[in-house]
Amino acid sequence: ATALVRLIKHDLQMALRADSAEQALVRLRTRLPVLRKEERLLRTLELQGDPVTPPVGSNRGEHKQRVVQRMVAYVHEHFHRPMSLSQVAAELGMNAAYLSDLFSTQLGMTFRDYLLEVRMARARQLLLTPHRRISEVACAVGYSSVDQFRHAFKHHAGVSPSQWQ
């Protein structure tokens, strides 16, 4: 009887390990596309240069690049607060429609999509911290509503924030 109990216990442990490994594989499969997207975004930004120290130059292309770099720097400094393109335009003393077109042309994505990418990248990092509440993460990445954050995160990452944790 003892040998049978040990055998059952061993079988249960192996089943739990297999189930845990399968769950980890599912989590990795959902995270992989998000991480690839983030890697492409980082490569694009590397090609654009350092947003804090723009290149020196006076031609039109360099001016556009400097403006976009200033926008990128602004997003990275203030993503934790509610933000709109109009606010950034006012901060830079420029027209929002012009900045929208310029940003999309230079980076290949809209300002709003870029802001979402930055926020979600930071949210994914914060959610990996044990025992961090989802409401804290939502606030830390610029969302005033936890429900809006959950919806945006699930749409972006393919899983809910709690599943990501």
mmCIF file of C-alpha atoms in Angstrom:
data_model
loop_
_atom_site.group_PDB
_atom_site.id
_atom_site.type_symbol
_atom_site.label_atom_id
_atom_site.label_comp_id
_atom_site.label_asym_id
_atom_site.label_seq_id
_atom_site.Cartn_x
_atom_site.Cartn_y
_atom_site.Cartn_z
ATOM 1 C CA ALA A 1 0.000 0.000 0.000
ATOM 2 C CA THR A 2 2.875 2.379 0.813
ATOM 3 C CA ALA A 3 4.499 1.700 -2.535
ATOM 4 C CA LEU A 4 1.192 2.411 -4.285
ATOM 5 C CA VAL A 5 0.801 5.721 -2.417
ATOM 6 C CA ARG A 6 4.372 6.687 -3.395
ATOM 7 C CA LEU A 7 3.668 5.791 -7.015
ATOM 8 C CA ILE A 8 0.452 7.858 -7.035
ATOM 9 C CA LYS A 9 2.277 10.749 -5.348
ATOM 10 C CA HIS A 10 5.054 10.566 -7.937
ATOM 11 C CA ASP A 11 2.531 10.476 -10.803
ATOM 12 C CA LEU A 12 0.717 13.513 -9.373
ATOM 13 C CA GLN A 13 3.977 15.434 -9.009
ATOM 14 C CA MET A 14 4.948 14.653 -12.592
ATOM 15 C CA ALA A 15 1.501 15.692 -13.837
ATOM 16 C CA LEU A 16 1.753 18.978 -11.926
ATOM 17 C CA ARG A 17 5.215 19.640 -13.365
ATOM 18 C CA ALA A 18 4.004 18.904 -16.893
ATOM 19 C CA ASP A 19 0.978 21.158 -16.386
ATOM 20 C CA SER A 20 3.179 23.919 -14.973
ATOM 21 C CA ALA A 21 5.598 23.602 -17.893
ATOM 22 C CA GLU A 22 2.711 23.740 -20.352
ATOM 23 C CA GLN A 23 1.360 26.888 -18.684
ATOM 24 C CA ALA A 24 4.815 28.488 -18.848
ATOM 25 C CA LEU A 25 5.027 27.624 -22.541
ATOM 26 C CA VAL A 26 1.629 29.213 -23.190
ATOM 27 C CA ARG A 27 2.749 32.378 -21.354
ATOM 28 C CA LEU A 28 5.934 32.516 -23.399
ATOM 29 C CA ARG A 29 4.014 32.059 -26.642
ATOM 30 C CA THR A 30 1.754 34.996 -25.787
ATOM 31 C CA ARG A 31 4.682 37.188 -24.748
ATOM 32 C CA LEU A 32 6.870 36.439 -27.773
ATOM 33 C CA PRO A 33 4.967 38.550 -30.351
ATOM 34 C CA VAL A 34 4.858 41.454 -27.920
ATOM 35 C CA LEU A 35 8.589 41.213 -27.276
ATOM 36 C CA ARG A 36 9.323 41.035 -31.007
ATOM 37 C CA LYS A 37 7.232 44.138 -31.591
ATOM 38 C CA GLU A 38 9.090 45.904 -28.805
ATOM 39 C CA GLU A 39 12.440 44.867 -30.307
ATOM 40 C CA ARG A 40 11.454 46.327 -33.705
ATOM 41 C CA LEU A 41 10.427 49.549 -32.006
ATOM 42 C CA LEU A 42 13.745 49.782 -30.164
ATOM 43 C CA ARG A 43 15.650 49.236 -33.410
ATOM 44 C CA THR A 44 13.665 52.018 -35.054
ATOM 45 C CA LEU A 45 14.503 54.324 -32.176
ATOM 46 C CA GLU A 46 18.181 53.403 -32.342
ATOM 47 C CA LEU A 47 18.187 54.411 -35.999
ATOM 48 C CA GLN A 48 16.611 57.732 -35.015
ATOM 49 C CA GLY A 49 19.414 58.483 -32.551
ATOM 50 C CA ASP A 50 19.462 59.508 -28.930
ATOM 51 C CA PRO A 51 16.313 61.534 -28.153
ATOM 52 C CA VAL A 52 18.024 63.507 -25.416
ATOM 53 C CA THR A 53 20.957 64.771 -27.494
ATOM 54 C CA PRO A 54 19.775 65.511 -31.009
ATOM 55 C CA PRO A 55 22.267 65.688 -33.857
ATOM 56 C CA VAL A 56 23.609 69.055 -34.900
ATOM 57 C CA GLY A 57 22.620 70.265 -38.360
ATOM 58 C CA SER A 58 20.509 72.743 -40.181
ATOM 59 C CA ASN A 59 18.876 71.030 -43.129
ATOM 60 C CA ARG A 60 15.178 70.246 -43.255
ATOM 61 C CA GLY A 61 15.512 66.490 -42.681
ATOM 62 C CA GLU A 62 17.624 67.003 -39.589
ATOM 63 C CA HIS A 63 15.127 69.527 -38.243
ATOM 64 C CA LYS A 64 12.298 67.010 -38.628
ATOM 65 C CA GLN A 65 14.378 64.348 -36.947
ATOM 66 C CA ARG A 66 15.167 66.661 -34.019
ATOM 67 C CA VAL A 67 11.473 67.477 -33.587
ATOM 68 C CA VAL A 68 10.569 63.785 -33.502
ATOM 69 C CA GLN A 69 13.407 63.130 -31.059
ATOM 70 C CA ARG A 70 12.048 65.844 -28.790
ATOM 71 C CA MET A 71 8.609 64.232 -28.989
ATOM 72 C CA VAL A 72 10.056 60.816 -28.153
ATOM 73 C CA ALA A 73 11.991 62.270 -25.236
ATOM 74 C CA TYR A 74 8.830 63.993 -23.979
ATOM 75 C CA VAL A 75 6.889 60.717 -24.132
ATOM 76 C CA HIS A 76 9.584 58.867 -22.190
ATOM 77 C CA GLU A 77 9.732 61.565 -19.530
ATOM 78 C CA HIS A 78 5.970 61.970 -19.081
ATOM 79 C CA PHE A 79 4.316 58.673 -20.098
ATOM 80 C CA HIS A 80 3.190 58.166 -16.500
ATOM 81 C CA ARG A 81 0.770 61.083 -16.847
ATOM 82 C CA PRO A 82 -2.274 61.429 -19.085
ATOM 83 C CA MET A 83 -0.994 62.743 -22.407
ATOM 84 C CA SER A 84 -2.272 63.796 -25.803
ATOM 85 C CA LEU A 85 -0.631 64.925 -29.003
ATOM 86 C CA SER A 86 -2.198 68.367 -28.472
ATOM 87 C CA GLN A 87 -0.404 68.680 -25.139
ATOM 88 C CA VAL A 88 2.921 67.724 -26.685
ATOM 89 C CA ALA A 89 2.338 70.166 -29.550
ATOM 90 C CA ALA A 90 1.610 72.946 -27.061
ATOM 91 C CA GLU A 91 4.735 72.043 -25.106
ATOM 92 C CA LEU A 92 6.847 72.205 -28.267
ATOM 93 C CA GLY A 93 5.032 75.278 -29.591
ATOM 94 C CA MET A 94 4.025 73.528 -32.798
ATOM 95 C CA ASN A 95 0.912 72.498 -34.708
ATOM 96 C CA ALA A 96 -0.565 69.138 -33.630
ATOM 97 C CA ALA A 97 -1.582 68.089 -37.153
ATOM 98 C CA TYR A 98 1.924 68.788 -38.452
ATOM 99 C CA LEU A 99 3.485 66.844 -35.571
ATOM 100 C CA SER A 100 1.132 63.932 -36.137
ATOM 101 C CA ASP A 101 2.117 63.656 -39.793
ATOM 102 C CA LEU A 102 5.799 64.169 -39.026
ATOM 103 C CA PHE A 103 5.847 61.560 -36.267
ATOM 104 C CA SER A 104 4.086 58.958 -38.403
ATOM 105 C CA THR A 105 6.387 59.590 -41.332
ATOM 106 C CA GLN A 106 9.585 59.451 -39.277
ATOM 107 C CA LEU A 107 8.777 56.480 -37.018
ATOM 108 C CA GLY A 108 6.251 54.546 -39.084
ATOM 109 C CA MET A 109 3.645 54.570 -36.330
ATOM 110 C CA THR A 110 1.226 57.085 -34.906
ATOM 111 C CA PHE A 111 2.007 59.123 -31.818
ATOM 112 C CA ARG A 112 -0.792 57.374 -29.961
ATOM 113 C CA ASP A 113 0.545 53.925 -30.891
ATOM 114 C CA TYR A 114 4.027 54.927 -29.791
ATOM 115 C CA LEU A 115 2.745 56.214 -26.455
ATOM 116 C CA LEU A 116 0.858 52.945 -25.992
ATOM 117 C CA GLU A 117 4.014 50.930 -26.789
ATOM 118 C CA VAL A 118 6.041 52.863 -24.220
ATOM 119 C CA ARG A 119 3.354 52.493 -21.566
ATOM 120 C CA MET A 120 2.838 48.788 -22.218
ATOM 121 C CA ALA A 121 6.590 48.080 -22.197
ATOM 122 C CA ARG A 122 6.847 49.701 -18.772
ATOM 123 C CA ALA A 123 3.685 47.952 -17.581
ATOM 124 C CA ARG A 124 5.106 44.559 -18.571
ATOM 125 C CA GLN A 125 8.239 45.318 -16.567
ATOM 126 C CA LEU A 126 6.280 46.441 -13.523
ATOM 127 C CA LEU A 127 3.945 43.444 -13.654
ATOM 128 C CA LEU A 128 6.903 41.092 -13.335
ATOM 129 C CA THR A 129 7.558 42.498 -9.865
ATOM 130 C CA PRO A 130 6.010 40.100 -7.337
ATOM 131 C CA HIS A 131 3.016 41.309 -5.338
ATOM 132 C CA ARG A 132 2.571 44.521 -7.324
ATOM 133 C CA ARG A 133 -1.079 45.468 -7.616
ATOM 134 C CA ILE A 134 -2.519 46.020 -11.072
ATOM 135 C CA SER A 135 -4.019 49.320 -9.948
ATOM 136 C CA GLU A 136 -0.516 50.549 -9.008
ATOM 137 C CA VAL A 137 0.826 49.577 -12.424
ATOM 138 C CA ALA A 138 -2.102 51.266 -14.177
ATOM 139 C CA CYS A 139 -1.417 54.496 -12.327
ATOM 140 C CA ALA A 140 2.342 54.245 -12.888
ATOM 141 C CA VAL A 141 1.911 54.082 -16.671
ATOM 142 C CA GLY A 142 -0.578 56.925 -17.033
ATOM 143 C CA TYR A 143 -4.008 55.327 -16.740
ATOM 144 C CA SER A 144 -6.554 56.863 -14.418
ATOM 145 C CA SER A 145 -8.863 53.858 -14.774
ATOM 146 C CA VAL A 146 -7.819 50.304 -13.953
ATOM 147 C CA ASP A 147 -10.476 48.977 -16.334
ATOM 148 C CA GLN A 148 -9.076 51.028 -19.223
ATOM 149 C CA PHE A 149 -5.604 49.747 -18.402
ATOM 150 C CA ARG A 150 -6.757 46.122 -18.259
ATOM 151 C CA HIS A 151 -8.534 46.468 -21.592
ATOM 152 C CA ALA A 152 -5.549 48.166 -23.257
ATOM 153 C CA PHE A 153 -3.086 45.652 -21.821
ATOM 154 C CA LYS A 154 -5.121 42.640 -22.885
ATOM 155 C CA HIS A 155 -5.584 44.084 -26.376
ATOM 156 C CA HIS A 156 -1.868 44.821 -26.653
ATOM 157 C CA ALA A 157 -0.326 41.759 -24.990
ATOM 158 C CA GLY A 158 -2.996 39.173 -25.741
ATOM 159 C CA VAL A 159 -3.377 38.293 -22.063
ATOM 160 C CA SER A 160 -4.734 40.099 -19.044
ATOM 161 C CA PRO A 161 -2.333 41.866 -16.648
ATOM 162 C CA SER A 162 -2.919 39.207 -13.994
ATOM 163 C CA GLN A 163 -2.118 36.432 -16.484
ATOM 164 C CA TRP A 164 1.077 38.273 -17.477
ATOM 165 C CA GLN A 165 2.140 38.303 -13.827
#
